[in-house]
Tab-separated table of C-alpha atoms in Angstrom:
chain	number	residue	atom	x	y	z
A	1	UNK	CA	83.594	7.732	-105.141
A	2	UNK	CA	86.228	10.423	-105.012
A	3	UNK	CA	85.067	13.769	-106.306
A	4	UNK	CA	87.201	16.716	-107.330
A	5	UNK	CA	86.733	19.807	-105.174
A	6	UNK	CA	84.941	22.842	-106.530
A	7	UNK	CA	86.671	26.204	-106.713
A	8	UNK	CA	85.021	29.576	-107.219
A	9	UNK	CA	87.080	32.396	-108.692
A	10	UNK	CA	86.840	35.361	-106.324
A	11	UNK	CA	89.829	37.294	-107.610
A	12	UNK	CA	92.245	37.086	-110.510
A	13	UNK	CA	95.848	36.368	-109.603
A	14	UNK	CA	98.524	37.327	-112.074
A	15	UNK	CA	100.732	34.670	-110.536
A	16	UNK	CA	98.450	31.952	-111.964
A	17	UNK	CA	100.437	32.188	-115.145
A	18	UNK	CA	103.852	33.699	-114.533
A	19	UNK	CA	104.017	37.342	-115.552
A	20	UNK	CA	107.737	37.504	-114.733
A	21	UNK	CA	108.824	36.639	-118.261
A	22	UNK	CA	112.355	36.997	-119.509
A	23	UNK	CA	111.213	37.180	-123.140
A	24	UNK	CA	108.244	38.646	-124.964
A	25	UNK	CA	107.262	35.541	-126.909
A	26	UNK	CA	104.044	35.741	-128.883
A	27	UNK	CA	101.940	33.599	-126.569
A	28	UNK	CA	98.543	33.629	-124.887
A	29	UNK	CA	97.179	31.771	-121.888
A	30	UNK	CA	94.026	29.715	-121.705
A	31	UNK	CA	92.067	28.380	-118.742
A	32	UNK	CA	89.370	25.789	-119.429
A	33	UNK	CA	86.590	25.800	-116.837
A	34	UNK	CA	83.491	23.661	-116.357
A	35	UNK	CA	80.019	24.876	-115.384
A	36	UNK	CA	76.509	23.420	-115.618
A	37	UNK	CA	72.914	24.178	-116.512
A	38	UNK	CA	70.773	22.417	-113.850
A	39	UNK	CA	69.046	19.068	-114.372
A	40	UNK	CA	66.438	17.143	-112.404
A	41	UNK	CA	68.919	14.781	-110.742
A	42	UNK	CA	70.613	14.521	-107.354
A	43	UNK	CA	74.098	14.092	-108.826
A	44	UNK	CA	75.599	14.001	-112.302
A	45	UNK	CA	79.177	12.703	-112.063
A	46	UNK	CA	81.410	13.177	-115.104
A	47	UNK	CA	84.813	11.498	-115.308
A	48	UNK	CA	87.213	13.893	-117.068
A	49	UNK	CA	90.605	12.457	-118.010
A	50	UNK	CA	91.963	14.916	-120.560
A	51	UNK	CA	91.237	18.276	-122.172
A	52	UNK	CA	92.893	19.155	-125.469
A	53	UNK	CA	92.806	22.279	-127.632
A	54	UNK	CA	93.471	22.583	-131.331
A	55	UNK	CA	95.383	25.801	-131.995
A	56	UNK	CA	95.888	25.025	-135.668
A	57	UNK	CA	93.657	23.903	-138.482
A	58	UNK	CA	94.831	20.301	-138.700
A	59	UNK	CA	94.621	17.161	-136.589
A	60	UNK	CA	98.279	17.685	-135.745
A	61	UNK	CA	97.459	20.874	-133.859
A	62	UNK	CA	96.033	19.173	-130.741
A	63	UNK	CA	97.727	19.760	-127.413
A	64	UNK	CA	96.757	18.560	-123.934
A	65	UNK	CA	96.313	20.915	-121.012
A	66	UNK	CA	97.671	20.427	-117.516
A	67	UNK	CA	94.424	18.792	-116.418
A	68	UNK	CA	92.924	18.260	-112.968
A	69	UNK	CA	91.728	14.716	-113.690
A	70	UNK	CA	88.831	13.304	-111.714
A	71	UNK	CA	85.105	12.856	-111.293
A	72	UNK	CA	83.126	16.091	-111.177
A	73	UNK	CA	79.576	16.385	-109.839
A	74	UNK	CA	78.482	19.049	-112.304
A	75	UNK	CA	75.265	19.791	-110.390
A	76	UNK	CA	77.490	21.619	-107.899
A	77	UNK	CA	78.524	23.964	-110.710
A	78	UNK	CA	75.325	25.958	-111.187
A	79	UNK	CA	74.275	29.569	-110.522
A	80	UNK	CA	77.529	31.076	-111.747
A	81	UNK	CA	79.913	28.575	-110.131
A	82	UNK	CA	82.650	26.908	-112.155
A	83	UNK	CA	85.789	24.846	-111.606
A	84	UNK	CA	89.177	24.836	-113.307
A	85	UNK	CA	89.805	21.797	-115.508
A	86	UNK	CA	93.199	22.852	-116.805
A	87	UNK	CA	95.384	25.576	-118.266
A	88	UNK	CA	97.850	25.970	-121.100
A	89	UNK	CA	100.223	28.442	-122.759
A	90	UNK	CA	99.590	28.677	-126.509
A	91	UNK	CA	100.951	30.561	-129.490
A	92	UNK	CA	98.843	33.677	-129.998
A	93	UNK	CA	96.302	33.069	-132.747
A	94	UNK	CA	93.140	31.071	-133.348
A	95	UNK	CA	91.936	28.018	-131.465
A	96	UNK	CA	89.372	26.087	-133.457
A	97	UNK	CA	88.247	23.234	-131.195
A	98	UNK	CA	88.501	21.730	-127.751
A	99	UNK	CA	88.346	17.982	-127.113
A	100	UNK	CA	87.013	16.534	-123.868
A	101	UNK	CA	88.236	13.006	-123.100
A	102	UNK	CA	86.030	11.082	-120.656
A	103	UNK	CA	86.784	8.105	-118.452
A	104	UNK	CA	84.362	5.296	-117.545
A	105	UNK	CA	83.352	6.455	-114.048
A	106	UNK	CA	80.338	8.479	-115.167
A	107	UNK	CA	77.133	8.169	-113.144
A	108	UNK	CA	73.816	9.784	-112.245
A	109	UNK	CA	72.012	9.687	-108.888
A	110	UNK	CA	68.207	9.513	-109.040
A	111	UNK	CA	65.842	8.923	-106.108
A	112	UNK	CA	68.754	8.068	-103.840
A	113	UNK	CA	70.212	5.483	-106.212
A	114	UNK	CA	73.396	5.847	-108.233
A	115	UNK	CA	73.183	4.546	-111.803
A	116	UNK	CA	76.057	4.127	-114.243
A	117	UNK	CA	75.987	6.359	-117.301
A	118	UNK	CA	76.636	4.472	-120.522
A	119	UNK	CA	79.282	6.392	-122.455
A	120	UNK	CA	80.019	5.575	-126.124
A	121	UNK	CA	83.660	4.746	-126.788
A	122	UNK	CA	83.850	7.650	-129.230
A	123	UNK	CA	83.239	10.056	-126.345
A	124	UNK	CA	85.976	8.408	-124.297
A	125	UNK	CA	88.420	8.937	-127.148
A	126	UNK	CA	87.425	12.594	-127.363
A	127	UNK	CA	84.293	14.705	-127.645
A	128	UNK	CA	85.068	17.591	-130.022
A	129	UNK	CA	83.552	21.017	-129.360
A	130	UNK	CA	83.734	24.019	-131.692
A	131	UNK	CA	85.364	27.168	-130.275
A	132	UNK	CA	86.796	29.341	-133.115
A	133	UNK	CA	88.236	32.109	-130.940
A	134	UNK	CA	91.195	34.428	-131.560
A	135	UNK	CA	93.700	34.754	-128.711
A	136	UNK	CA	95.778	37.940	-128.494
A	137	UNK	CA	99.382	37.945	-127.358
A	138	UNK	CA	99.796	38.453	-123.621
A	139	UNK	CA	96.102	38.042	-122.763
A	140	UNK	CA	94.709	35.364	-120.449
A	141	UNK	CA	91.441	33.804	-121.608
A	142	UNK	CA	88.805	31.685	-119.935
A	143	UNK	CA	87.060	29.007	-121.999
A	144	UNK	CA	83.856	27.992	-120.250
A	145	UNK	CA	82.347	24.571	-120.999
A	146	UNK	CA	78.649	24.864	-120.108
A	147	UNK	CA	77.425	21.275	-119.595
A	148	UNK	CA	73.639	20.965	-119.984
A	149	UNK	CA	72.791	18.131	-117.558
A	150	UNK	CA	69.088	18.008	-118.413
A	151	UNK	CA	69.712	17.474	-122.139
A	152	UNK	CA	72.855	15.348	-121.771
A	153	UNK	CA	71.313	12.363	-119.927
A	154	UNK	CA	68.882	10.139	-121.803
A	155	UNK	CA	66.973	7.222	-120.301
A	156	UNK	CA	67.113	4.188	-122.590
A	157	UNK	CA	63.519	3.018	-123.027
A	158	UNK	CA	62.235	0.518	-120.462
A	159	UNK	CA	65.661	-0.856	-119.558
A	160	UNK	CA	66.110	1.701	-116.798
A	161	UNK	CA	69.627	2.459	-118.043
A	162	UNK	CA	70.911	5.973	-118.601
A	163	UNK	CA	73.012	7.118	-121.539
A	164	UNK	CA	75.381	10.079	-121.535
A	165	UNK	CA	75.088	12.198	-124.680
A	166	UNK	CA	76.859	15.414	-123.726
A	167	UNK	CA	75.351	18.718	-124.789
A	168	UNK	CA	77.980	21.364	-124.083
A	169	UNK	CA	78.080	25.038	-125.035
A	170	UNK	CA	81.473	26.790	-125.264
A	171	UNK	CA	82.149	30.413	-124.389
A	172	UNK	CA	85.596	32.018	-124.694
A	173	UNK	CA	86.242	35.347	-123.006
A	174	UNK	CA	89.298	37.367	-122.010
A	175	UNK	CA	90.030	37.676	-118.298
A	176	UNK	CA	93.048	40.016	-118.371
A	177	UNK	CA	94.836	42.745	-120.303
A	178	UNK	CA	98.479	43.490	-121.159
A	179	UNK	CA	100.977	46.312	-121.715
A	180	UNK	CA	103.612	46.320	-124.445
A	181	UNK	CA	106.158	48.634	-126.028
A	182	UNK	CA	109.682	48.997	-127.425
A	183	UNK	CA	112.852	50.051	-125.596
A	184	UNK	CA	115.663	52.168	-127.063
A	185	UNK	CA	118.502	51.607	-126.755
A	186	UNK	CA	118.083	47.870	-126.361
A	187	UNK	CA	121.356	47.613	-124.437
A	188	UNK	CA	119.859	49.623	-121.555
A	189	UNK	CA	118.055	46.367	-120.674
A	190	UNK	CA	115.561	47.719	-118.116
A	191	UNK	CA	113.419	45.579	-115.889
A	192	UNK	CA	109.826	46.732	-116.432
A	193	UNK	CA	107.249	46.760	-113.643
A	194	UNK	CA	103.462	47.303	-113.665
A	195	UNK	CA	102.404	48.823	-110.342
A	196	UNK	CA	98.883	49.487	-109.105
A	197	UNK	CA	98.573	51.119	-105.704
A	198	UNK	CA	101.362	49.600	-103.638
A	199	UNK	CA	101.355	46.265	-105.491
A	200	UNK	CA	103.615	45.186	-108.339
A	201	UNK	CA	101.391	42.962	-110.475
A	202	UNK	CA	103.606	42.404	-113.479
A	203	UNK	CA	107.308	42.158	-114.301
A	204	UNK	CA	108.909	41.896	-117.718
A	205	UNK	CA	112.353	42.003	-119.284
A	206	UNK	CA	113.351	43.442	-122.642
A	207	UNK	CA	113.874	41.110	-125.568
A	208	UNK	CA	117.531	41.596	-126.466
A	209	UNK	CA	116.864	41.047	-130.182
A	210	UNK	CA	113.972	43.395	-130.927
A	211	UNK	CA	113.729	45.560	-127.797
A	212	UNK	CA	110.158	44.549	-127.080
A	213	UNK	CA	108.666	44.121	-123.611
A	214	UNK	CA	105.323	42.623	-122.636
A	215	UNK	CA	103.582	42.823	-119.266
A	216	UNK	CA	100.892	40.180	-119.505
A	217	UNK	CA	98.050	38.726	-117.474
A	218	UNK	CA	97.135	42.071	-115.858
A	219	UNK	CA	93.744	42.768	-114.244
A	220	UNK	CA	91.920	45.845	-115.540
A	221	UNK	CA	93.012	49.070	-113.855
A	222	UNK	CA	95.275	52.108	-114.013
A	223	UNK	CA	98.976	51.363	-113.623
A	224	UNK	CA	102.282	53.090	-113.110
A	225	UNK	CA	104.855	51.445	-115.377
A	226	UNK	CA	108.459	51.838	-114.234
A	227	UNK	CA	111.631	51.121	-116.192
A	228	UNK	CA	114.758	50.312	-114.184
A	229	UNK	CA	117.721	49.991	-116.579
A	230	UNK	CA	121.177	48.695	-115.906
A	231	UNK	CA	123.886	50.913	-114.451
A	232	UNK	CA	124.689	53.944	-116.588
A	233	UNK	CA	121.094	54.634	-117.645
A	234	UNK	CA	118.357	56.634	-115.906
A	235	UNK	CA	115.158	55.000	-114.600
A	236	UNK	CA	111.869	56.451	-115.822
A	237	UNK	CA	108.167	55.907	-115.197
A	238	UNK	CA	104.909	56.193	-117.126
A	239	UNK	CA	101.924	57.263	-115.043
A	240	UNK	CA	98.203	56.482	-115.489
A	241	UNK	CA	98.546	53.627	-117.979
A	242	UNK	CA	95.084	52.146	-118.533
A	243	UNK	CA	94.634	48.384	-118.898
A	244	UNK	CA	91.336	46.939	-120.117
A	245	UNK	CA	90.299	43.299	-120.216
A	246	UNK	CA	90.930	41.782	-123.641
A	247	UNK	CA	93.139	44.660	-124.847
A	248	UNK	CA	96.893	45.176	-125.193
A	249	UNK	CA	97.932	48.745	-124.278
A	250	UNK	CA	100.843	49.825	-126.487
A	251	UNK	CA	103.176	52.437	-124.969
A	252	UNK	CA	105.099	52.816	-128.209
A	253	UNK	CA	108.841	53.495	-128.052
A	254	UNK	CA	110.363	54.197	-124.644
A	255	UNK	CA	113.659	56.068	-124.840
A	256	UNK	CA	116.080	55.388	-121.978
A	257	UNK	CA	118.700	58.092	-121.517
A	258	UNK	CA	122.151	57.899	-119.936
């Protein structure tokens, strides 16, 4: 059986979702990750084929993520470990639900023997989980699916068969911050950079309609924000700009002089 590798997040990379945007569209980013509460088994293998989020209030609001399909041994995802299932760019606003679509290669290993997990067809067409979280523009969020192995596997009487009845807790949390503001005059068209230490961690361009810029997906820290306009205008910089996880720091109106 092929199993998907496990990845542990040691550091946040702003290149995961491109921060080099040419517009300041009102969007957020969402990662969906899988973790597990331990169970008394040797393996619990879950076949994940699709992950969808509902960013509206209707059935028409479902959208699939870019999913790492495969069979996951969730018992390897305990004690703070998790793995990335997929990611998506969404309109800023509320997500109400996530839907987990399972395949038919689910199994449990007990006493050295691998047993198939019976999975109702309804779960294969999509197991809906309530989220109800608000996503701010420019912020990257992590949605953690905490799979309770002990409560999710039920032995069916004396038949010896095992049924999969997933018990999953959802937890949405921000994992980055952002910087925004307005540029005047708009025609100065500066490139905007977020610099921390010697590293440039974010790049943005000014929206040519409303003059807005947005540096998104930034780790918490104190930044120098530089504005490098086109020829004929003077570059400027803002020092000691604080970025906090889950917040958008607004620099207000930035005036570029000639």
